[in-house]
PDB file of C-alpha atoms and ligand atoms in Angstrom:
ATOM      1  CA  MET A1449      98.201 101.298 118.070  1.00  0.00           C
ATOM      2  CA  ASP A1450      98.711  97.669 117.017  1.00  0.00           C
ATOM      3  CA  ALA A1451      98.495  96.437 113.431  1.00  0.00           C
ATOM      4  CA  ASP A1452      98.568  92.687 112.910  1.00  0.00           C
ATOM      5  CA  LEU A1453      99.707  91.867 109.362  1.00  0.00           C
ATOM      6  CA  GLY A1454      99.876  88.106 109.884  1.00  0.00           C
ATOM      7  CA  ASP A1455      97.174  87.438 107.270  1.00  0.00           C
ATOM      8  CA  TYR A1456      99.147  89.070 104.463  1.00  0.00           C
ATOM      9  CA  ARG A1457     100.061  86.010 102.399  1.00  0.00           C
ATOM     10  CA  LYS A1458     100.904  85.470  98.794  1.00  0.00           C
ATOM     11  CA  SER A1459     101.840  82.467  96.722  1.00  0.00           C
ATOM     12  CA  TYR A1460     104.841  83.080  94.447  1.00  0.00           C
ATOM     13  CA  GLU A1461     104.379  81.389  91.069  1.00  0.00           C
ATOM     14  CA  LYS A1462     105.984  83.488  88.344  1.00  0.00           C
ATOM     15  CA  GLY A1463     109.262  81.723  87.685  1.00  0.00           C
ATOM     16  CA  ALA A1464     112.010  79.312  88.648  1.00  0.00           C
ATOM     17  CA  LEU A1465     115.779  79.501  89.033  1.00  0.00           C
ATOM     18  CA  LEU A1466     117.677  76.242  88.604  1.00  0.00           C
ATOM     19  CA  LEU A1467     121.405  75.632  88.963  1.00  0.00           C
ATOM     20  CA  ASP A1468     121.409  73.788  85.615  1.00  0.00           C
ATOM     21  CA  ASN A1469     120.650  76.871  83.621  1.00  0.00           C
ATOM     22  CA  VAL A1470     122.366  79.753  85.398  1.00  0.00           C
ATOM     23  CA  PRO A1471     125.391  81.358  83.683  1.00  0.00           C
ATOM     24  CA  GLU A1472     128.868  81.089  85.231  1.00  0.00           C
ATOM     25  CA  ASN A1473     129.077  84.855  85.538  1.00  0.00           C
ATOM     26  CA  PRO A1474     126.503  86.506  87.821  1.00  0.00           C
ATOM     27  CA  ILE A1475     126.542  89.771  85.873  1.00  0.00           C
ATOM     28  CA  GLU A1476     125.083  87.833  82.937  1.00  0.00           C
ATOM     29  CA  LEU A1477     122.253  86.633  85.148  1.00  0.00           C
ATOM     30  CA  PHE A1478     121.775  90.164  86.527  1.00  0.00           C
ATOM     31  CA  ARG A1479     121.542  91.433  82.971  1.00  0.00           C
ATOM     32  CA  ASN A1480     119.065  88.736  81.910  1.00  0.00           C
ATOM     33  CA  TRP A1481     116.830  89.420  84.901  1.00  0.00           C
ATOM     34  CA  PHE A1482     117.067  93.201  84.588  1.00  0.00           C
ATOM     35  CA  ILE A1483     116.109  93.180  80.912  1.00  0.00           C
ATOM     36  CA  GLU A1484     113.301  90.687  81.424  1.00  0.00           C
ATOM     37  CA  VAL A1485     111.836  92.572  84.385  1.00  0.00           C
ATOM     38  CA  ASP A1486     112.154  95.897  82.589  1.00  0.00           C
ATOM     39  CA  ARG A1487     110.353  94.623  79.493  1.00  0.00           C
ATOM     40  CA  HIS A1488     107.682  92.389  80.892  1.00  0.00           C
ATOM     41  CA  PHE A1489     106.838  93.236  84.493  1.00  0.00           C
ATOM     42  CA  ASN A1490     105.573  96.782  84.385  1.00  0.00           C
ATOM     43  CA  ILE A1491     107.906  98.219  86.998  1.00  0.00           C
ATOM     44  CA  GLU A1492     108.309 101.990  86.999  1.00  0.00           C
ATOM     45  CA  GLU A1493     111.943 102.239  88.069  1.00  0.00           C
ATOM     46  CA  THR A1494     113.605  98.886  87.504  1.00  0.00           C
ATOM     47  CA  ASN A1495     116.911 100.599  88.334  1.00  0.00           C
ATOM     48  CA  ALA A1496     115.847 101.709  91.825  1.00  0.00           C
ATOM     49  CA  MET A1497     117.927  99.841  94.384  1.00  0.00           C
ATOM     50  CA  THR A1498     118.464  99.982  98.113  1.00  0.00           C
ATOM     51  CA  ILE A1499     121.995 100.623  99.278  1.00  0.00           C
ATOM     52  CA  SER A1500     122.967  99.832 102.842  1.00  0.00           C
ATOM     53  CA  THR A1501     126.065 101.304 104.403  1.00  0.00           C
ATOM     54  CA  ILE A1502     127.662 101.037 107.820  1.00  0.00           C
ATOM     55  CA  GLY A1503     127.451 104.545 109.244  1.00  0.00           C
ATOM     56  CA  LEU A1504     129.998 106.490 111.238  1.00  0.00           C
ATOM     57  CA  ASP A1505     127.655 105.912 114.220  1.00  0.00           C
ATOM     58  CA  GLY A1506     128.068 102.117 113.786  1.00  0.00           C
ATOM     59  CA  TYR A1507     124.487 101.565 112.603  1.00  0.00           C
ATOM     60  CA  PRO A1508     123.620 100.180 109.167  1.00  0.00           C
ATOM     61  CA  LYS A1509     121.427 102.512 107.105  1.00  0.00           C
ATOM     62  CA  SER A1510     119.544 101.734 103.902  1.00  0.00           C
ATOM     63  CA  ARG A1511     118.106 104.105 101.333  1.00  0.00           C
ATOM     64  CA  VAL A1512     117.083 104.002  97.677  1.00  0.00           C
ATOM     65  CA  VAL A1513     119.324 105.280  94.874  1.00  0.00           C
ATOM     66  CA  LEU A1514     119.207 104.786  91.118  1.00  0.00           C
ATOM     67  CA  LEU A1515     121.535 102.396  89.344  1.00  0.00           C
ATOM     68  CA  LYS A1516     122.928 104.340  86.368  1.00  0.00           C
ATOM     69  CA  LYS A1517     125.275 101.812  84.813  1.00  0.00           C
ATOM     70  CA  TYR A1518     126.440  98.249  85.295  1.00  0.00           C
ATOM     71  CA  THR A1519     129.396  96.478  83.696  1.00  0.00           C
ATOM     72  CA  HIS A1520     131.339  93.308  84.384  1.00  0.00           C
ATOM     73  CA  GLU A1521     133.291  95.371  86.913  1.00  0.00           C
ATOM     74  CA  GLY A1522     130.430  96.681  88.986  1.00  0.00           C
ATOM     75  CA  PHE A1523     127.356  98.815  89.626  1.00  0.00           C
ATOM     76  CA  ILE A1524     127.451 102.621  89.408  1.00  0.00           C
ATOM     77  CA  PHE A1525     125.228 105.191  91.130  1.00  0.00           C
ATOM     78  CA  TYR A1526     125.640 108.930  91.714  1.00  0.00           C
ATOM     79  CA  THR A1527     125.357 110.911  94.888  1.00  0.00           C
ATOM     80  CA  ASN A1528     126.816 113.639  97.058  1.00  0.00           C
ATOM     81  CA  TYR A1529     130.162 112.437  98.435  1.00  0.00           C
ATOM     82  CA  GLU A1530     129.561 114.534 101.565  1.00  0.00           C
ATOM     83  CA  SER A1531     126.135 113.034 102.298  1.00  0.00           C
ATOM     84  CA  GLU A1532     125.661 110.595 105.161  1.00  0.00           C
ATOM     85  CA  LYS A1533     126.120 107.646 102.794  1.00  0.00           C
ATOM     86  CA  GLY A1534     129.085 109.298 101.077  1.00  0.00           C
ATOM     87  CA  LYS A1535     130.938 109.779 104.349  1.00  0.00           C
ATOM     88  CA  ALA A1536     130.010 106.269 105.484  1.00  0.00           C
ATOM     89  CA  ILE A1537     131.410 104.706 102.304  1.00  0.00           C
ATOM     90  CA  LEU A1538     134.644 106.655 102.472  1.00  0.00           C
ATOM     91  CA  GLU A1539     135.141 105.311 106.004  1.00  0.00           C
ATOM     92  CA  ASN A1540     133.938 101.760 105.307  1.00  0.00           C
ATOM     93  CA  PRO A1541     133.550 100.773 101.631  1.00  0.00           C
ATOM     94  CA  ASN A1542     131.651  97.549 102.388  1.00  0.00           C
ATOM     95  CA  VAL A1543     128.085  98.014 101.169  1.00  0.00           C
ATOM     96  CA  CYS A1544     125.033  95.988 100.209  1.00  0.00           C
ATOM     97  CA  LEU A1545     122.774  96.694  97.238  1.00  0.00           C
ATOM     98  CA  SER A1546     119.373  95.137  96.873  1.00  0.00           C
ATOM     99  CA  PHE A1547     116.648  95.099  94.261  1.00  0.00           C
ATOM    100  CA  PHE A1548     113.108  93.894  94.932  1.00  0.00           C
ATOM    101  CA  TRP A1549     111.046  93.511  91.783  1.00  0.00           C
ATOM    102  CA  HIS A1550     107.681  92.832  93.308  1.00  0.00           C
ATOM    103  CA  SER A1551     105.630  91.909  90.256  1.00  0.00           C
ATOM    104  CA  ALA A1552     108.342  89.467  89.084  1.00  0.00           C
ATOM    105  CA  GLU A1553     108.688  87.969  92.598  1.00  0.00           C
ATOM    106  CA  ARG A1554     112.440  88.493  92.393  1.00  0.00           C
ATOM    107  CA  GLN A1555     115.069  89.884  94.715  1.00  0.00           C
ATOM    108  CA  ILE A1556     118.805  90.386  94.113  1.00  0.00           C
ATOM    109  CA  ILE A1557     121.205  91.107  96.982  1.00  0.00           C
ATOM    110  CA  ILE A1558     124.742  92.233  96.192  1.00  0.00           C
ATOM    111  CA  LYS A1559     127.581  92.635  98.683  1.00  0.00           C
ATOM    112  CA  GLY A1560     130.562  94.596  97.475  1.00  0.00           C
ATOM    113  CA  LYS A1561     133.083  97.336  97.917  1.00  0.00           C
ATOM    114  CA  ALA A1562     132.270 100.861  96.799  1.00  0.00           C
ATOM    115  CA  GLU A1563     134.831 103.247  95.354  1.00  0.00           C
ATOM    116  CA  LYS A1564     134.689 106.652  93.697  1.00  0.00           C
ATOM    117  CA  ILE A1565     134.667 106.422  89.908  1.00  0.00           C
ATOM    118  CA  PRO A1566     137.228 108.483  87.918  1.00  0.00           C
ATOM    119  CA  GLU A1567     136.398 112.204  87.832  1.00  0.00           C
ATOM    120  CA  ASN A1568     136.101 112.338  84.052  1.00  0.00           C
ATOM    121  CA  LEU A1569     133.297 109.725  84.182  1.00  0.00           C
ATOM    122  CA  SER A1570     131.409 111.729  86.809  1.00  0.00           C
ATOM    123  CA  ASP A1571     131.922 114.852  84.658  1.00  0.00           C
ATOM    124  CA  GLY A1572     130.475 113.063  81.640  1.00  0.00           C
ATOM    125  CA  TYR A1573     127.416 111.870  83.521  1.00  0.00           C
ATOM    126  CA  PHE A1574     126.856 115.266  85.201  1.00  0.00           C
ATOM    127  CA  GLU A1575     126.962 116.953  81.808  1.00  0.00           C
ATOM    128  CA  SER A1576     124.277 114.591  80.497  1.00  0.00           C
ATOM    129  CA  ARG A1577     121.853 115.431  83.334  1.00  0.00           C
ATOM    130  CA  PRO A1578     118.946 117.850  82.826  1.00  0.00           C
ATOM    131  CA  ARG A1579     119.787 121.393  83.958  1.00  0.00           C
ATOM    132  CA  GLY A1580     117.312 121.191  86.854  1.00  0.00           C
ATOM    133  CA  SER A1581     119.115 118.146  88.271  1.00  0.00           C
ATOM    134  CA  GLN A1582     122.494 119.848  87.836  1.00  0.00           C
ATOM    135  CA  LEU A1583     121.275 122.880  89.771  1.00  0.00           C
ATOM    136  CA  GLY A1584     119.723 120.587  92.389  1.00  0.00           C
ATOM    137  CA  ALA A1585     123.144 119.070  93.060  1.00  0.00           C
ATOM    138  CA  LEU A1586     124.514 122.587  93.652  1.00  0.00           C
ATOM    139  CA  VAL A1587     121.621 123.657  95.864  1.00  0.00           C
ATOM    140  CA  SER A1588     121.570 120.717  98.224  1.00  0.00           C
ATOM    141  CA  ASN A1589     124.132 119.990 100.917  1.00  0.00           C
ATOM    142  CA  GLN A1590     122.649 116.518 100.978  1.00  0.00           C
ATOM    143  CA  SER A1591     121.927 115.120 104.474  1.00  0.00           C
ATOM    144  CA  GLU A1592     122.575 118.462 106.263  1.00  0.00           C
ATOM    145  CA  VAL A1593     119.813 120.033 108.377  1.00  0.00           C
ATOM    146  CA  VAL A1594     117.911 122.859 106.588  1.00  0.00           C
ATOM    147  CA  THR A1595     115.788 125.442 108.390  1.00  0.00           C
ATOM    148  CA  ASN A1596     112.927 125.223 105.896  1.00  0.00           C
ATOM    149  CA  ARG A1597     112.066 124.572 102.236  1.00  0.00           C
ATOM    150  CA  GLU A1598     112.258 128.278 101.325  1.00  0.00           C
ATOM    151  CA  VAL A1599     116.003 128.261 101.995  1.00  0.00           C
ATOM    152  CA  LEU A1600     116.423 125.688  99.213  1.00  0.00           C
ATOM    153  CA  GLU A1601     114.044 127.442  96.805  1.00  0.00           C
ATOM    154  CA  THR A1602     115.734 130.807  97.334  1.00  0.00           C
ATOM    155  CA  LYS A1603     119.137 129.253  96.709  1.00  0.00           C
ATOM    156  CA  LEU A1604     117.833 127.574  93.551  1.00  0.00           C
ATOM    157  CA  LYS A1605     116.543 130.906  92.172  1.00  0.00           C
ATOM    158  CA  ALA A1606     119.839 132.633  92.936  1.00  0.00           C
ATOM    159  CA  LEU A1607     121.797 129.897  91.154  1.00  0.00           C
ATOM    160  CA  GLU A1608     119.428 129.951  88.155  1.00  0.00           C
ATOM    161  CA  LEU A1609     120.235 133.658  87.733  1.00  0.00           C
ATOM    162  CA  LYS A1610     123.958 133.217  88.356  1.00  0.00           C
ATOM    163  CA  PHE A1611     124.329 130.485  85.726  1.00  0.00           C
ATOM    164  CA  GLU A1612     121.811 131.830  83.185  1.00  0.00           C
ATOM    165  CA  GLY A1613     123.010 130.938  79.695  1.00  0.00           C
ATOM    166  CA  GLN A1614     126.143 129.238  81.019  1.00  0.00           C
ATOM    167  CA  PRO A1615     127.092 125.598  81.378  1.00  0.00           C
ATOM    168  CA  ILE A1616     127.091 124.254  84.940  1.00  0.00           C
ATOM    169  CA  GLU A1617     130.185 122.393  86.095  1.00  0.00           C
ATOM    170  CA  ARG A1618     130.045 119.358  88.308  1.00  0.00           C
ATOM    171  CA  PRO A1619     130.804 120.300  91.909  1.00  0.00           C
ATOM    172  CA  GLU A1620     133.708 118.206  93.173  1.00  0.00           C
ATOM    173  CA  TYR A1621     131.627 116.873  96.083  1.00  0.00           C
ATOM    174  CA  TRP A1622     129.180 115.163  93.693  1.00  0.00           C
ATOM    175  CA  GLY A1623     129.915 112.065  91.625  1.00  0.00           C
ATOM    176  CA  GLY A1624     129.662 108.351  91.111  1.00  0.00           C
ATOM    177  CA  PHE A1625     130.496 105.329  93.185  1.00  0.00           C
ATOM    178  CA  MET A1626     131.104 101.918  91.678  1.00  0.00           C
ATOM    179  CA  VAL A1627     130.224  98.894  93.783  1.00  0.00           C
ATOM    180  CA  ARG A1628     132.516  95.979  92.870  1.00  0.00           C
ATOM    181  CA  PRO A1629     130.605  92.837  93.812  1.00  0.00           C
ATOM    182  CA  VAL A1630     132.030  90.014  95.935  1.00  0.00           C
ATOM    183  CA  GLU A1631     128.733  88.162  96.385  1.00  0.00           C
ATOM    184  CA  LEU A1632     125.388  88.156  94.581  1.00  0.00           C
ATOM    185  CA  GLU A1633     122.264  86.313  95.582  1.00  0.00           C
ATOM    186  CA  PHE A1634     119.341  85.801  93.231  1.00  0.00           C
ATOM    187  CA  TRP A1635     115.981  85.013  94.823  1.00  0.00           C
ATOM    188  CA  GLN A1636     112.973  83.783  92.901  1.00  0.00           C
ATOM    189  CA  GLY A1637     109.729  83.305  94.808  1.00  0.00           C
ATOM    190  CA  ARG A1638     108.201  79.805  94.504  1.00  0.00           C
ATOM    191  CA  PRO A1639     105.033  78.143  95.832  1.00  0.00           C
ATOM    192  CA  ASN A1640     104.889  76.806  99.412  1.00  0.00           C
ATOM    193  CA  ARG A1641     107.765  79.033 100.503  1.00  0.00           C
ATOM    194  CA  LEU A1642     110.260  76.749  98.714  1.00  0.00           C
ATOM    195  CA  HIS A1643     111.855  79.738  97.026  1.00  0.00           C
ATOM    196  CA  ASP A1644     114.894  79.430  94.781  1.00  0.00           C
ATOM    197  CA  ARG A1645     118.070  81.106  96.045  1.00  0.00           C
ATOM    198  CA  ILE A1646     121.270  80.969  94.041  1.00  0.00           C
ATOM    199  CA  ARG A1647     124.401  82.571  95.498  1.00  0.00           C
ATOM    200  CA  TYR A1648     127.597  83.525  93.651  1.00  0.00           C
ATOM    201  CA  GLN A1649     130.754  84.176  95.668  1.00  0.00           C
ATOM    202  CA  LEU A1650     133.925  85.605  94.193  1.00  0.00           C
ATOM    203  CA  GLN A1651     136.914  83.326  94.737  1.00  0.00           C
ATOM    204  CA  GLU A1652     140.575  84.271  95.060  1.00  0.00           C
ATOM    205  CA  ASP A1653     141.183  83.093  91.488  1.00  0.00           C
ATOM    206  CA  TYR A1654     138.369  85.473  90.368  1.00  0.00           C
ATOM    207  CA  ASN A1655     136.069  82.602  89.436  1.00  0.00           C
ATOM    208  CA  TRP A1656     132.604  82.521  90.923  1.00  0.00           C
ATOM    209  CA  LYS A1657     131.508  79.743  93.290  1.00  0.00           C
ATOM    210  CA  ILE A1658     127.826  78.986  92.807  1.00  0.00           C
ATOM    211  CA  ASP A1659     125.571  77.461  95.486  1.00  0.00           C
ATOM    212  CA  ARG A1660     121.906  76.879  96.065  1.00  0.00           C
ATOM    213  CA  LEU A1661     120.726  78.130  99.460  1.00  0.00           C
ATOM    214  CA  ALA A1662     117.809  76.841 101.499  1.00  0.00           C
ATOM    215  CA  PRO A1663     114.876  79.253 101.397  1.00  0.00           C
TER     216      PRO A1663
HETATM  217  C1  FMN B1777     113.310 106.356  93.855  1.00  0.00           C
HETATM  218  C2  FMN B1777     114.427 107.094  94.535  1.00  0.00           C
HETATM  219  C3  FMN B1777     115.604 107.341  93.844  1.00  0.00           C
HETATM  220  C4  FMN B1777     116.663 108.013  94.455  1.00  0.00           C
HETATM  221  N1  FMN B1777     117.836 108.167  93.772  1.00  0.00           N
HETATM  222  C5  FMN B1777     118.901 108.734  94.393  1.00  0.00           C
HETATM  223  C6  FMN B1777     120.174 108.760  93.750  1.00  0.00           C
HETATM  224  O1  FMN B1777     120.372 108.241  92.634  1.00  0.00           O
HETATM  225  N2  FMN B1777     121.197 109.378  94.415  1.00  0.00           N
HETATM  226  C7  FMN B1777     121.040 109.922  95.656  1.00  0.00           C
HETATM  227  O2  FMN B1777     122.000 110.465  96.198  1.00  0.00           O
HETATM  228  N3  FMN B1777     119.851 109.879  96.298  1.00  0.00           N
HETATM  229  C8  FMN B1777     118.780 109.289  95.704  1.00  0.00           C
HETATM  230  N4  FMN B1777     117.574 109.192  96.369  1.00  0.00           N
HETATM  231  C9  FMN B1777     117.455 109.795  97.714  1.00  0.00           C
HETATM  232  C10 FMN B1777     118.091 108.831  98.752  1.00  0.00           C
HETATM  233  O3  FMN B1777     117.185 107.778  99.043  1.00  0.00           O
HETATM  234  C11 FMN B1777     118.470 109.541 100.061  1.00  0.00           C
HETATM  235  O4  FMN B1777     117.356 110.228 100.595  1.00  0.00           O
HETATM  236  C12 FMN B1777     119.591 110.556  99.852  1.00  0.00           C
HETATM  237  O5  FMN B1777     120.586 110.063  98.972  1.00  0.00           O
HETATM  238  C13 FMN B1777     120.251 110.935 101.180  1.00  0.00           C
HETATM  239  O6  FMN B1777     120.722 109.774 101.801  1.00  0.00           O
HETATM  240  P1  FMN B1777     121.790 109.793 103.005  1.00  0.00           P
HETATM  241  O7  FMN B1777     121.455 110.990 103.855  1.00  0.00           O
HETATM  242  O8  FMN B1777     121.589 108.501 103.718  1.00  0.00           O
HETATM  243  O9  FMN B1777     123.144 109.925 102.384  1.00  0.00           O
HETATM  244  C14 FMN B1777     116.520 108.509  95.787  1.00  0.00           C
HETATM  245  C15 FMN B1777     115.332 108.235  96.485  1.00  0.00           C
HETATM  246  C16 FMN B1777     114.323 107.530  95.874  1.00  0.00           C
HETATM  247  C17 FMN B1777     113.074 107.206  96.678  1.00  0.00           C
END
């Protein structure tokens, strides 16, 4: 079955991004955009981002995860270290994060290196999660084949009973990764396909080189 989507067209008119008024530090710009989008553009999960990894099979793979914290050092998300992405990162830490905020006509692409965050930080975050999410992390051998859904539901019930009235500890295979950025690109849609693209690249002296890219 063919589906021709050639007539899907849209003019992008919601903003502009000019070299004159971007900050020297890209995390400042990330922060400004994130806050603005979160407040004014009616997006349900502003913190949903796509992370691409290079898999053990040599193929790139992308999937959505939730950004849980960002600092001047990097971007933190949580996952199962033994999942497909977890194993991929431990073998090759080079990853790409991307955000597409449709209603704001904005995209951010971040290349960086992922590393496990300290265990005490993962403990702290795990503790703050709702009990259902904590149990979910125990139930799921993320990315493994399961025979059917009942297997998971049965395991969940068993764990609910086992831990009734007790705190649940973070399993050591679950925790955070921080992506330390080496390059960030900010894309703002503009009319006539003359979109704004501003790229920051980390230099050896830890300053950021800023360039405008052709759309
Ligand atoms: C909106 C959304 C948020 C998600 N957040 C996370 C997350 O924070 N951590 C996570 O491990 N998986 C999250 N997932 C599931 C992942 O996309 C993916 O299915 C899972 O991590 C297994 O990926 P892998 O087998 O490639 O490792 C989320 C999915 C969606 C659609």
